[in-house]
Short mmCIF file of C-alpha atoms and ligand atoms in Angstrom, two decimals:
data_model
loop_
_atom_site.label_atom_id
_atom_site.label_comp_id
_atom_site.label_asym_id
_atom_site.label_seq_id
_atom_site.Cartn_x
_atom_site.Cartn_y
_atom_site.Cartn_z
CA MET C 1 -18.15 83.79 13.54
CA ALA C 2 -20.20 80.68 13.33
CA HIS C 3 -18.19 77.44 13.04
CA GLU C 4 -18.66 74.26 11.27
CA ARG C 5 -20.45 72.20 13.55
CA ILE C 6 -20.51 68.29 14.01
CA LEU C 7 -23.46 66.61 15.86
CA VAL C 8 -22.74 63.55 17.97
CA LEU C 9 -26.17 62.15 18.37
CA ASP C 10 -26.25 60.10 21.69
CA PHE C 11 -27.70 56.56 21.93
CA GLY C 12 -26.59 55.77 25.17
CA GLY C 13 -22.95 54.58 24.63
CA GLN C 14 -20.10 54.70 27.19
CA TYR C 15 -17.56 56.67 24.82
CA ASN C 16 -20.02 59.67 23.68
CA GLN C 17 -18.12 62.37 25.19
CA LEU C 18 -14.73 60.72 23.85
CA ILE C 19 -15.88 61.14 20.36
CA ALA C 20 -16.81 64.60 20.87
CA ARG C 21 -13.59 64.89 22.25
CA ARG C 22 -11.82 63.47 19.17
CA VAL C 23 -13.77 65.82 16.98
CA ARG C 24 -12.32 68.75 18.88
CA GLU C 25 -9.28 67.17 18.75
CA CYS C 26 -9.37 67.52 15.05
CA SER C 27 -10.15 71.31 15.21
CA VAL C 28 -14.03 70.92 14.76
CA TYR C 29 -16.69 72.27 16.96
CA CYS C 30 -19.22 69.84 18.07
CA GLU C 31 -21.93 69.10 20.59
CA VAL C 32 -23.59 65.94 21.98
CA LYS C 33 -27.37 65.69 21.99
CA PRO C 34 -29.67 63.06 22.79
CA TYR C 35 -30.88 60.73 20.27
CA THR C 36 -34.51 62.51 20.96
CA THR C 37 -33.60 65.58 19.99
CA PRO C 38 -36.32 66.80 17.39
CA ILE C 39 -35.39 66.88 13.69
CA SER C 40 -36.30 70.65 13.62
CA GLU C 41 -33.64 71.47 16.15
CA ILE C 42 -31.25 69.25 14.42
CA LYS C 43 -31.89 71.16 11.19
CA ALA C 44 -31.42 74.36 12.84
CA PHE C 45 -28.14 73.23 14.24
CA SER C 46 -27.13 72.74 10.73
CA PRO C 47 -24.47 70.13 11.13
CA ILE C 48 -21.95 69.26 8.34
CA GLY C 49 -21.82 65.91 9.75
CA ILE C 50 -23.62 63.76 12.00
CA ILE C 51 -22.05 60.82 14.42
CA PHE C 52 -24.47 58.25 15.93
CA THR C 53 -22.70 56.77 19.10
CA GLY C 54 -22.73 53.42 20.16
CA GLY C 55 -25.50 52.16 23.00
CA PRO C 56 -26.28 49.25 24.85
CA GLY C 57 -29.48 48.19 23.02
CA SER C 58 -30.02 45.90 20.11
CA VAL C 59 -31.53 48.03 17.10
CA TYR C 60 -34.05 45.29 16.68
CA ALA C 61 -35.29 45.04 20.29
CA PRO C 62 -38.84 46.96 20.45
CA ASP C 63 -37.91 49.53 23.08
CA SER C 64 -34.20 50.18 21.66
CA PRO C 65 -33.26 53.92 20.73
CA GLN C 66 -34.13 54.64 17.36
CA ALA C 67 -32.94 57.29 14.95
CA ASP C 68 -35.52 59.63 13.21
CA PRO C 69 -35.69 58.32 9.53
CA GLU C 70 -35.74 61.81 8.31
CA LEU C 71 -32.09 62.10 9.36
CA PHE C 72 -31.30 59.69 6.34
CA HIS C 73 -33.05 62.32 3.85
CA LEU C 74 -30.95 65.40 5.20
CA GLY C 75 -28.24 64.98 2.65
CA ILE C 76 -25.90 65.24 5.75
CA PRO C 77 -22.83 62.69 5.85
CA ILE C 78 -23.62 60.13 8.96
CA LEU C 79 -20.83 58.01 10.61
CA GLY C 80 -22.30 55.14 12.86
CA ILE C 81 -20.22 53.75 15.48
CA CYS C 82 -20.93 50.28 16.98
CA TYR C 83 -24.62 50.29 17.67
CA GLY C 84 -24.96 53.53 15.42
CA CYS C 85 -23.51 51.47 12.78
CA GLN C 86 -26.12 48.85 13.24
CA LEU C 87 -28.95 51.42 13.20
CA LEU C 88 -27.51 52.81 9.76
CA ALA C 89 -27.93 49.14 8.48
CA HIS C 90 -31.29 48.40 10.25
CA ASN C 91 -32.89 51.81 8.82
CA LEU C 92 -31.67 51.41 5.38
CA GLY C 93 -32.71 48.02 4.42
CA GLY C 94 -29.80 45.68 6.02
CA ARG C 95 -30.42 43.25 8.68
CA VAL C 96 -28.78 43.09 11.99
CA THR C 97 -28.92 40.02 14.08
CA ALA C 98 -27.65 38.55 17.64
CA ALA C 99 -24.52 36.73 16.57
CA GLN C 100 -25.33 33.24 16.54
CA ARG C 101 -21.73 32.05 16.78
CA ASP C 102 -19.69 33.14 19.56
CA SER C 103 -16.94 33.75 17.07
CA ALA C 104 -18.95 36.70 15.11
CA ARG C 105 -19.13 38.50 18.47
CA GLU C 106 -16.33 40.56 19.28
CA PHE C 107 -15.05 42.22 22.41
CA GLY C 108 -11.60 43.94 22.66
CA LYS C 109 -8.80 44.36 20.50
CA THR C 110 -9.40 42.64 16.98
CA GLU C 111 -7.02 42.42 14.17
CA THR C 112 -8.91 44.33 11.15
CA SER C 113 -8.35 44.59 7.62
CA PHE C 114 -9.30 47.79 5.97
CA ASP C 115 -10.35 48.73 2.35
CA THR C 116 -8.11 52.04 1.90
CA THR C 117 -9.89 53.05 -1.06
CA CYS C 118 -12.79 54.07 1.15
CA LYS C 119 -12.60 57.70 2.25
CA LEU C 120 -12.94 56.70 5.83
CA PHE C 121 -9.55 54.51 5.95
CA ARG C 122 -7.81 56.80 3.07
CA GLY C 123 -3.85 57.09 3.81
CA LEU C 124 -3.88 54.44 6.56
CA PRO C 125 -2.50 51.10 6.74
CA PRO C 126 -4.54 48.18 5.40
CA GLN C 127 -4.39 46.36 8.70
CA GLY C 128 -4.58 47.56 12.24
CA THR C 129 -6.15 46.89 15.61
CA SER C 130 -9.55 47.98 16.13
CA TRP C 131 -11.41 48.09 19.55
CA MET C 132 -14.71 45.96 19.22
CA SER C 133 -17.43 45.61 21.62
CA HIS C 134 -20.57 44.20 19.96
CA GLY C 135 -22.86 41.03 20.61
CA ASP C 136 -24.99 41.80 17.18
CA TYR C 137 -23.67 42.20 13.89
CA MET C 138 -24.73 42.84 10.41
CA GLU C 139 -25.98 39.71 8.61
CA LYS C 140 -27.15 41.70 5.66
CA VAL C 141 -25.59 44.95 4.14
CA PRO C 142 -27.92 47.59 2.95
CA ASP C 143 -28.16 47.74 -0.69
CA GLY C 144 -25.89 50.55 -2.32
CA PHE C 145 -23.22 49.85 0.71
CA SER C 146 -20.00 48.24 0.17
CA LEU C 147 -18.23 46.25 2.88
CA VAL C 148 -14.80 48.21 3.63
CA ALA C 149 -13.15 46.36 6.65
CA HIS C 150 -13.43 42.81 8.04
CA SER C 151 -11.90 40.62 10.80
CA GLU C 152 -11.28 36.90 10.98
CA ALA C 153 -14.60 36.48 13.00
CA CYS C 154 -16.76 39.12 11.30
CA PRO C 155 -17.10 39.83 7.65
CA THR C 156 -19.14 43.07 8.11
CA VAL C 157 -16.81 45.35 10.34
CA ALA C 158 -17.36 48.48 8.25
CA ILE C 159 -19.68 49.61 5.77
CA CYS C 160 -20.21 52.74 3.48
CA ASN C 161 -22.16 54.14 0.62
CA GLU C 162 -19.96 56.89 -0.48
CA SER C 163 -22.22 58.61 -2.83
CA LYS C 164 -24.82 59.24 0.30
CA GLY C 165 -21.72 59.78 2.76
CA PHE C 166 -22.98 57.12 4.90
CA TYR C 167 -20.27 55.02 6.79
CA GLY C 168 -20.45 52.41 9.56
CA VAL C 169 -17.94 50.89 11.65
CA GLN C 170 -18.61 48.15 14.41
CA PHE C 171 -15.44 49.17 16.31
CA HIS C 172 -14.79 52.04 18.31
CA PRO C 173 -12.58 54.63 16.49
CA GLU C 174 -12.76 57.01 19.61
CA VAL C 175 -10.84 54.93 21.85
CA ASN C 176 -7.09 54.57 22.18
CA HIS C 177 -6.98 50.91 21.82
CA THR C 178 -8.20 51.59 17.79
CA GLU C 179 -4.89 52.12 16.09
CA ASN C 180 -5.42 55.28 13.75
CA GLY C 181 -8.95 55.73 15.17
CA THR C 182 -8.58 59.53 15.35
CA ALA C 183 -7.11 59.61 11.85
CA MET C 184 -10.44 57.84 10.67
CA ILE C 185 -12.69 60.36 12.68
CA ARG C 186 -10.42 63.12 10.78
CA ASN C 187 -11.00 61.55 7.48
CA PHE C 188 -14.67 61.60 8.11
CA LEU C 189 -14.51 65.28 9.31
CA TYR C 190 -12.25 66.36 6.40
CA GLU C 191 -12.68 63.88 3.34
CA VAL C 192 -16.40 63.14 3.79
CA CYS C 193 -17.90 66.21 5.44
CA GLY C 194 -15.59 68.64 4.04
CA ALA C 195 -14.57 70.25 7.17
CA SER C 196 -11.66 72.94 7.08
CA GLY C 197 -10.79 72.74 10.52
CA ASP C 198 -12.01 76.28 11.86
CA TRP C 199 -12.35 75.56 15.68
CA THR C 200 -9.71 75.93 18.29
CA MET C 201 -9.26 75.91 22.15
CA GLY C 202 -9.44 79.75 22.09
CA ASP C 203 -12.78 79.52 20.31
CA TYR C 204 -13.96 77.00 23.19
CA LYS C 205 -12.96 79.89 25.49
CA SER C 206 -14.75 82.91 24.01
CA THR C 207 -17.99 80.66 23.78
CA ALA C 208 -17.58 79.58 27.51
CA ILE C 209 -17.08 83.15 28.43
CA GLU C 210 -20.08 84.20 26.67
CA LYS C 211 -22.24 81.26 28.18
CA ILE C 212 -21.20 82.26 31.44
CA ARG C 213 -21.75 86.02 31.63
CA GLU C 214 -25.19 84.99 30.26
CA THR C 215 -25.85 82.78 32.98
CA VAL C 216 -24.46 84.94 35.73
CA GLY C 217 -25.63 88.28 34.53
CA LYS C 218 -25.02 90.63 37.53
CA GLY C 219 -24.81 87.85 40.28
CA LYS C 220 -21.98 86.97 42.31
CA VAL C 221 -19.88 83.57 42.25
CA LEU C 222 -17.94 81.98 44.91
CA LEU C 223 -15.26 79.48 44.00
CA ALA C 224 -13.36 77.10 46.10
CA LEU C 225 -9.73 77.29 44.86
CA SER C 226 -7.48 74.42 45.86
CA GLY C 227 -4.49 75.33 43.31
CA GLY C 228 -4.80 72.18 41.43
CA VAL C 229 -5.19 72.32 38.02
CA ASP C 230 -8.97 72.00 37.42
CA SER C 231 -10.08 74.70 39.90
CA SER C 232 -7.24 76.97 38.87
CA VAL C 233 -8.33 76.58 35.40
CA ALA C 234 -11.93 77.14 36.21
CA ALA C 235 -11.08 80.18 38.10
CA ALA C 236 -9.05 81.92 35.45
CA LEU C 237 -11.92 81.34 33.14
CA MET C 238 -14.33 82.80 35.36
CA ALA C 239 -12.36 85.76 36.06
CA GLU C 240 -11.84 86.52 32.60
CA ALA C 241 -15.70 85.99 32.14
CA ILE C 242 -16.92 88.07 35.13
CA GLY C 243 -13.97 89.52 37.18
CA GLU C 244 -15.07 91.32 40.36
CA GLN C 245 -18.27 89.40 40.56
CA LEU C 246 -16.03 86.44 41.28
CA THR C 247 -14.55 85.65 44.65
CA CYS C 248 -12.02 82.65 44.92
CA VAL C 249 -11.53 81.29 48.25
CA PHE C 250 -8.00 79.67 48.65
CA VAL C 251 -7.87 77.89 51.64
CA ASP C 252 -3.95 77.60 52.48
CA HIS C 253 -3.87 75.12 55.14
CA GLY C 254 0.01 74.77 55.14
CA LEU C 255 0.00 71.46 53.75
CA MET C 256 1.15 72.49 50.23
CA ARG C 257 4.22 71.97 48.50
CA LEU C 258 7.36 74.37 48.25
CA ASN C 259 5.95 77.81 47.42
CA GLU C 260 2.77 76.42 46.09
CA GLY C 261 0.62 79.15 47.98
CA ASP C 262 2.61 81.94 46.61
CA GLU C 263 2.31 80.49 43.18
CA VAL C 264 -1.12 80.29 43.18
CA GLU C 265 -1.68 83.76 44.43
CA ALA C 266 0.65 85.37 41.89
CA ALA C 267 -1.03 83.44 39.03
CA PHE C 268 -4.43 85.07 40.04
CA SER C 269 -3.00 88.53 40.53
CA LYS C 270 -3.28 89.72 36.88
CA TRP C 271 -7.26 89.35 37.12
CA ASN C 272 -9.22 91.91 38.64
CA LEU C 273 -11.15 89.37 40.98
CA ASN C 274 -11.68 89.11 44.75
CA PHE C 275 -8.98 86.49 45.83
CA VAL C 276 -9.07 85.58 49.50
CA ARG C 277 -6.08 83.64 50.68
CA ALA C 278 -6.87 82.34 54.02
CA ASN C 279 -3.71 81.45 55.72
CA VAL C 280 -4.66 78.91 58.34
CA GLU C 281 -1.36 76.96 58.67
CA GLU C 282 -1.47 77.34 62.41
CA LEU C 283 -5.02 76.36 63.02
CA PHE C 284 -4.42 73.06 60.94
CA LEU C 285 -1.32 72.23 62.85
CA SER C 286 -3.05 72.73 65.95
CA LYS C 287 -5.74 70.51 64.92
CA LEU C 288 -3.41 67.80 63.76
CA LYS C 289 -1.61 67.71 66.87
CA GLY C 290 -1.17 64.25 68.14
CA ILE C 291 -3.08 62.58 65.27
CA THR C 292 -1.21 60.00 63.68
CA GLU C 293 -4.20 57.72 62.23
CA PRO C 294 -4.51 58.39 58.43
CA GLU C 295 -8.00 58.18 58.19
CA LYS C 296 -8.38 60.75 61.13
CA LYS C 297 -6.16 63.09 59.47
CA ARG C 298 -7.95 63.05 56.33
CA LYS C 299 -11.49 63.67 57.92
CA LEU C 300 -10.09 66.35 60.14
CA ILE C 301 -8.84 68.24 57.23
CA GLY C 302 -11.69 67.79 55.03
CA GLU C 303 -13.98 69.26 57.78
CA GLU C 304 -11.62 72.12 58.83
CA PHE C 305 -11.44 72.98 55.10
CA ILE C 306 -15.18 73.72 55.06
CA ARG C 307 -15.18 75.46 58.16
CA VAL C 308 -12.78 77.95 56.95
CA PHE C 309 -14.52 78.15 53.35
CA GLU C 310 -17.87 78.89 55.17
CA THR C 311 -16.03 81.44 57.39
CA GLU C 312 -14.67 83.35 54.44
CA ALA C 313 -17.93 82.71 52.13
CA LYS C 314 -20.01 84.39 55.20
CA LYS C 315 -17.88 87.58 55.05
CA ILE C 316 -18.72 87.59 51.43
CA GLY C 317 -22.37 87.88 52.10
CA THR C 318 -25.07 87.02 49.32
CA VAL C 319 -23.62 84.31 46.78
CA ASP C 320 -25.76 83.57 43.50
CA TYR C 321 -23.61 80.92 42.19
CA LEU C 322 -21.11 78.32 43.53
CA CYS C 323 -18.37 77.43 40.71
CA GLN C 324 -16.62 74.07 40.82
CA GLY C 325 -13.87 72.58 38.49
CA THR C 326 -15.73 69.54 37.70
CA ILE C 327 -14.08 67.80 34.80
CA TYR C 328 -15.36 65.03 32.66
CA PRO C 329 -13.75 62.14 34.20
CA ASP C 330 -15.23 63.15 37.52
CA VAL C 331 -18.84 63.03 35.99
CA ILE C 332 -18.35 59.66 34.80
CA GLU C 333 -16.51 58.34 38.11
CA SER C 334 -19.28 59.90 40.24
CA GLY C 335 -22.10 58.48 38.05
CA ALA C 336 -24.11 60.56 35.70
CA GLY C 337 -27.12 62.56 37.15
CA ASN C 338 -26.24 63.48 40.61
CA ALA C 339 -22.49 64.10 39.63
CA ALA C 340 -22.66 67.58 40.53
CA VAL C 341 -23.50 66.94 44.38
CA ILE C 342 -21.00 63.96 44.61
CA LYS C 343 -18.24 65.81 43.20
CA SER C 344 -19.02 68.78 45.55
CA HIS C 345 -18.23 66.40 48.47
CA HIS C 346 -15.23 65.41 46.86
CA ASN C 347 -13.85 69.01 46.23
CA VAL C 348 -15.14 70.83 49.16
CA GLY C 349 -16.16 68.04 51.59
CA GLY C 350 -19.63 69.21 51.30
CA LEU C 351 -21.73 72.09 50.18
CA PRO C 352 -21.95 74.81 53.09
CA ASP C 353 -25.89 74.91 53.82
CA TYR C 354 -26.12 78.59 54.59
CA VAL C 355 -24.58 79.97 51.37
CA ASP C 356 -27.74 80.96 49.40
CA PHE C 357 -26.84 80.30 45.94
CA LYS C 358 -29.09 79.68 42.99
CA GLU C 359 -26.98 77.14 41.09
CA ILE C 360 -23.54 75.58 40.57
CA ILE C 361 -21.63 76.33 37.59
CA GLU C 362 -19.32 73.76 36.24
CA PRO C 363 -17.62 75.09 33.15
CA LEU C 364 -15.25 72.40 32.55
CA ARG C 365 -17.88 69.56 33.02
CA MET C 366 -17.56 68.50 29.35
CA LEU C 367 -13.53 68.68 28.94
CA PHE C 368 -11.03 65.81 29.25
CA LYS C 369 -7.86 66.71 31.52
CA ASP C 370 -5.54 67.73 28.73
CA GLU C 371 -8.10 69.99 27.27
CA VAL C 372 -8.70 71.59 30.59
CA ARG C 373 -4.53 72.10 30.60
CA GLN C 374 -4.79 73.57 26.88
CA LEU C 375 -7.67 75.93 28.02
CA GLY C 376 -5.52 76.96 30.84
CA ARG C 377 -2.91 77.96 28.73
CA GLU C 378 -5.13 79.81 26.41
CA LEU C 379 -6.27 81.70 29.56
CA GLY C 380 -2.53 82.46 30.13
CA LEU C 381 -1.90 80.36 33.25
CA PRO C 382 1.70 79.55 33.61
CA GLU C 383 3.11 76.21 32.75
CA TYR C 384 3.93 74.93 36.42
CA LEU C 385 0.27 75.59 37.34
CA VAL C 386 -1.08 74.00 34.14
CA MET C 387 0.96 70.91 34.12
CA ARG C 388 0.87 70.29 37.95
CA GLN C 389 0.68 66.69 38.72
CA PRO C 390 -2.47 65.41 41.04
CA PHE C 391 -2.16 66.62 44.56
CA PRO C 392 -4.35 65.27 47.23
CA GLY C 393 -6.83 67.63 49.21
CA PRO C 394 -5.20 66.46 52.72
CA GLY C 395 -1.90 67.61 51.00
CA LEU C 396 1.61 66.90 52.53
CA ALA C 397 -0.39 65.71 55.83
CA ILE C 398 -0.79 62.21 54.14
CA ARG C 399 2.82 62.32 52.97
CA VAL C 400 4.34 62.68 56.35
CA ILE C 401 3.63 59.32 58.29
CA GLY C 402 2.67 59.82 61.75
CA GLU C 403 2.19 62.89 63.71
CA VAL C 404 2.32 65.94 61.53
CA THR C 405 4.55 68.79 62.71
CA LYS C 406 5.78 71.97 61.24
CA GLU C 407 9.65 70.90 61.26
CA LYS C 408 8.51 67.39 59.58
CA LEU C 409 6.37 69.31 56.83
CA THR C 410 9.59 71.77 56.24
CA THR C 411 11.92 68.91 55.84
CA LEU C 412 9.53 66.93 53.56
CA ARG C 413 8.89 70.15 51.30
CA PHE C 414 12.83 70.70 50.70
CA ALA C 415 13.19 66.83 49.78
CA ASP C 416 9.84 66.76 47.67
CA PHE C 417 11.19 70.03 45.60
CA ILE C 418 14.58 68.51 44.99
CA PHE C 419 13.16 65.13 43.72
CA ARG C 420 10.92 67.04 41.38
CA ASP C 421 13.68 69.35 40.42
CA GLU C 422 15.95 66.42 39.43
CA ILE C 423 13.14 64.49 37.37
CA SER C 424 12.76 67.98 35.74
CA LYS C 425 16.46 68.50 34.97
CA ALA C 426 16.49 64.76 33.52
CA GLY C 427 13.42 65.47 31.47
CA LEU C 428 11.62 62.68 32.78
CA GLU C 429 8.44 64.43 33.87
CA GLN C 430 6.32 62.98 30.83
CA THR C 431 7.33 59.45 31.93
CA MET C 432 5.52 59.63 35.16
CA SER C 433 2.18 60.40 36.29
CA GLN C 434 2.78 61.40 39.90
CA TYR C 435 5.96 61.63 41.83
CA PHE C 436 6.55 62.72 45.29
CA ALA C 437 8.67 62.25 48.60
CA VAL C 438 7.17 60.91 51.55
CA LEU C 439 8.66 61.36 55.02
CA THR C 440 8.59 58.24 57.00
CA ASN C 441 8.31 57.90 60.48
CA VAL C 442 11.34 55.34 60.42
CA GLN C 443 14.58 56.94 62.13
CA SER C 444 18.11 55.02 61.39
CA VAL C 445 21.44 55.38 62.14
CA GLY C 446 23.93 56.78 59.56
CA VAL C 447 27.16 58.53 59.43
CA MET C 448 27.86 62.01 58.20
CA GLY C 449 31.43 63.37 58.24
CA ASP C 450 32.86 61.89 61.27
CA GLY C 451 29.75 61.74 63.27
CA ARG C 452 26.96 59.49 64.16
CA THR C 453 23.38 60.25 62.79
CA TYR C 454 20.10 59.17 63.89
CA ASP C 455 17.50 60.54 61.40
CA TYR C 456 14.50 60.04 59.19
CA THR C 457 14.23 57.81 56.22
CA LEU C 458 12.79 59.41 53.21
CA ALA C 459 10.79 57.59 50.58
CA LEU C 460 10.46 58.36 46.88
CA ARG C 461 7.40 57.47 45.06
CA SER C 462 6.64 57.70 41.48
CA VAL C 463 4.07 55.88 39.36
CA THR C 464 2.77 55.56 35.90
CA THR C 465 -0.73 55.24 35.35
CA SER C 466 -3.53 56.34 33.07
CA ASP C 467 -6.35 56.24 35.40
CA PHE C 468 -4.87 56.12 39.01
CA MET C 469 -7.21 53.19 39.75
CA THR C 470 -4.22 50.98 39.14
CA ALA C 471 -0.41 52.04 38.51
CA ASP C 472 2.75 50.51 38.18
CA TRP C 473 6.18 52.00 39.66
CA THR C 474 8.38 54.06 37.47
CA ARG C 475 11.58 52.63 36.26
CA ILE C 476 13.57 55.74 37.18
CA PRO C 477 17.33 55.09 35.71
CA TYR C 478 19.64 54.43 38.59
CA GLU C 479 22.15 57.48 37.73
CA VAL C 480 19.05 59.99 38.36
CA LEU C 481 18.05 58.17 41.66
CA ASP C 482 21.56 58.45 42.69
CA ARG C 483 21.70 62.02 42.06
CA ILE C 484 18.18 62.58 43.78
CA SER C 485 19.67 60.36 46.99
CA VAL C 486 22.85 62.54 47.18
CA ARG C 487 21.25 65.87 46.90
CA ILE C 488 18.76 65.44 49.54
CA VAL C 489 20.78 63.72 52.30
CA ASN C 490 23.40 66.67 51.39
CA GLU C 491 21.01 69.54 51.40
CA VAL C 492 18.05 68.60 53.49
CA PRO C 493 18.74 68.32 57.30
CA HIS C 494 17.35 65.44 59.34
CA ILE C 495 17.23 62.84 56.46
CA ASN C 496 20.08 60.32 56.20
CA ARG C 497 18.62 57.70 54.00
CA ILE C 498 16.65 57.32 51.07
CA VAL C 499 14.39 54.48 49.77
CA TYR C 500 12.72 53.95 46.60
CA ASP C 501 9.17 52.65 46.62
CA ILE C 502 8.88 49.77 44.26
CA THR C 503 5.09 48.44 44.71
CA SER C 504 2.46 48.89 42.32
CA LYS C 505 -1.13 49.41 42.69
CA PRO C 506 -2.72 47.20 43.89
CA PRO C 507 -1.62 45.91 46.19
CA SER C 508 -0.19 49.31 47.60
CA THR C 509 -1.79 52.52 46.87
CA ILE C 510 -0.32 55.53 45.38
CA GLU C 511 -0.14 57.67 48.36
CA TRP C 512 1.29 56.17 51.54
CA GLU C 513 -1.62 57.04 53.91
P1 XMP V 601 -4.52 56.44 46.30
O1 XMP V 601 -3.32 56.79 47.12
O2 XMP V 601 -5.64 56.23 46.51
O3 XMP V 601 -4.31 57.70 45.19
O4 XMP V 601 -3.78 55.32 45.02
C1 XMP V 601 -5.11 57.74 43.90
C2 XMP V 601 -4.92 59.25 43.55
O5 XMP V 601 -5.77 59.93 44.11
C3 XMP V 601 -5.11 61.19 44.81
N1 XMP V 601 -5.69 61.15 46.13
C4 XMP V 601 -6.54 62.15 46.59
N2 XMP V 601 -6.89 63.24 45.84
N3 XMP V 601 -8.18 63.89 47.79
C5 XMP V 601 -7.74 64.19 46.38
O6 XMP V 601 -8.40 65.12 45.91
C6 XMP V 601 -7.77 62.94 48.61
O7 XMP V 601 -8.07 63.06 49.90
C7 XMP V 601 -7.09 62.04 47.78
N4 XMP V 601 -6.36 60.98 48.40
C8 XMP V 601 -5.44 60.54 47.24
C9 XMP V 601 -3.64 60.31 44.74
O8 XMP V 601 -2.76 61.60 45.03
C10 XMP V 601 -3.68 59.83 43.46
O9 XMP V 601 -3.54 60.59 42.68
#
């Protein structure tokens, strides 16, 4: 079935995929295409509405990205965001200039008043915060347009011509800082474009599967499975699409959390795919013997991971495609353009040279984390896998401070499990972004029963963050901390002291090593 479509026309803004994601969130199918897309292609796409994105340029600059004037005669509603709004004004007889007064330029959160009789703001509060980022402003609004929002500094925050279905906003409704931003986009889709909401993540799944089948044909695909959310969802999607043509290599380095390796294997047993679990705990432990320096540990684990992956891949023979679970935030972090190469380093420490593959497949490249989770559910992955918190590639080796031994890993695994179990029982999982235990290298004196102990100190770490670049330590209620502490010292041998890490990032990092 053909879905109603929205076209997001990309003028070089930072948040273009976020706009697309908001549209998907409103259950409408959409695609992002460059502003240079020929009008014939746009007509063939037959969108029910077009969104012009923001962009870094000034519409009056000679080399700035311009909209094809025919777009305004297609009878299709248009929503212009920031630069896109200025394009509307510029093309339809208004005037856009550089703000003369500093006060007319706006960056950041701005108190804004909305005319709620305009379809875009219908049903929303008349006042709210909007996220601005513009140095140019609309000095003259085009004929036939009304002013429908203003701020203290800027009289022309939003414009519309309802009879033509043209709307422009200077702010970014797609970012979270704009109150009711998604509701405004929803209004554009439903009230203006007449969308019925005929698209779901299930549809994404079917389309993605079709595309994968088309690309891969009868070829063979290799996937390095870490057990993290992204690679697991990518694997499940590929498995659904191409079954036995897929080989997942899961390098179990023995540095996973309690039962994690088995859980990953069990989750993939329902598909008819080639699943290789390389059980290489002993190999990794022998390599890590005597190593205490964090960077050395990381490098060694990264390198060894690749060696094992290469060995397993070699056994498979010719591989046509390599699949990676790259998701959209990775693409942004790695910088657009060469993102695939950078990410492969990040994921598997560098692509093995000898594997003769034609292409890299990244089926999640346009999705955000929560969409990936939704897709995972759609594919029938269990909740514990889908909701898994981030876990570093070097695993527990960087949470055992100092030398890593099998005994210390066992101790940490149990303590970490109890911590997570109590957080889950207290219903606090959603309030924290990442939480785990660290086995410090400190031993101290304690008393248990009537005897003296000289055992390890365990540190609990929990952070709340949206981007993992900065983070705040989580205020876990004392009674929950108390329960965790009592359980761990009672149930886990060799731990007689628990401390809670109350440093933010910066100055600390999230992991201890
Ligand atoms: P830090 O410790 O740098 O961690 O504040 C930030 C986030 O990155 C995760 N992390 C890693 N993830 N490979 C990964 O895939 C790694 O080597 C690695 N080191 C840290 C960490 O768990 C946190 O979420």
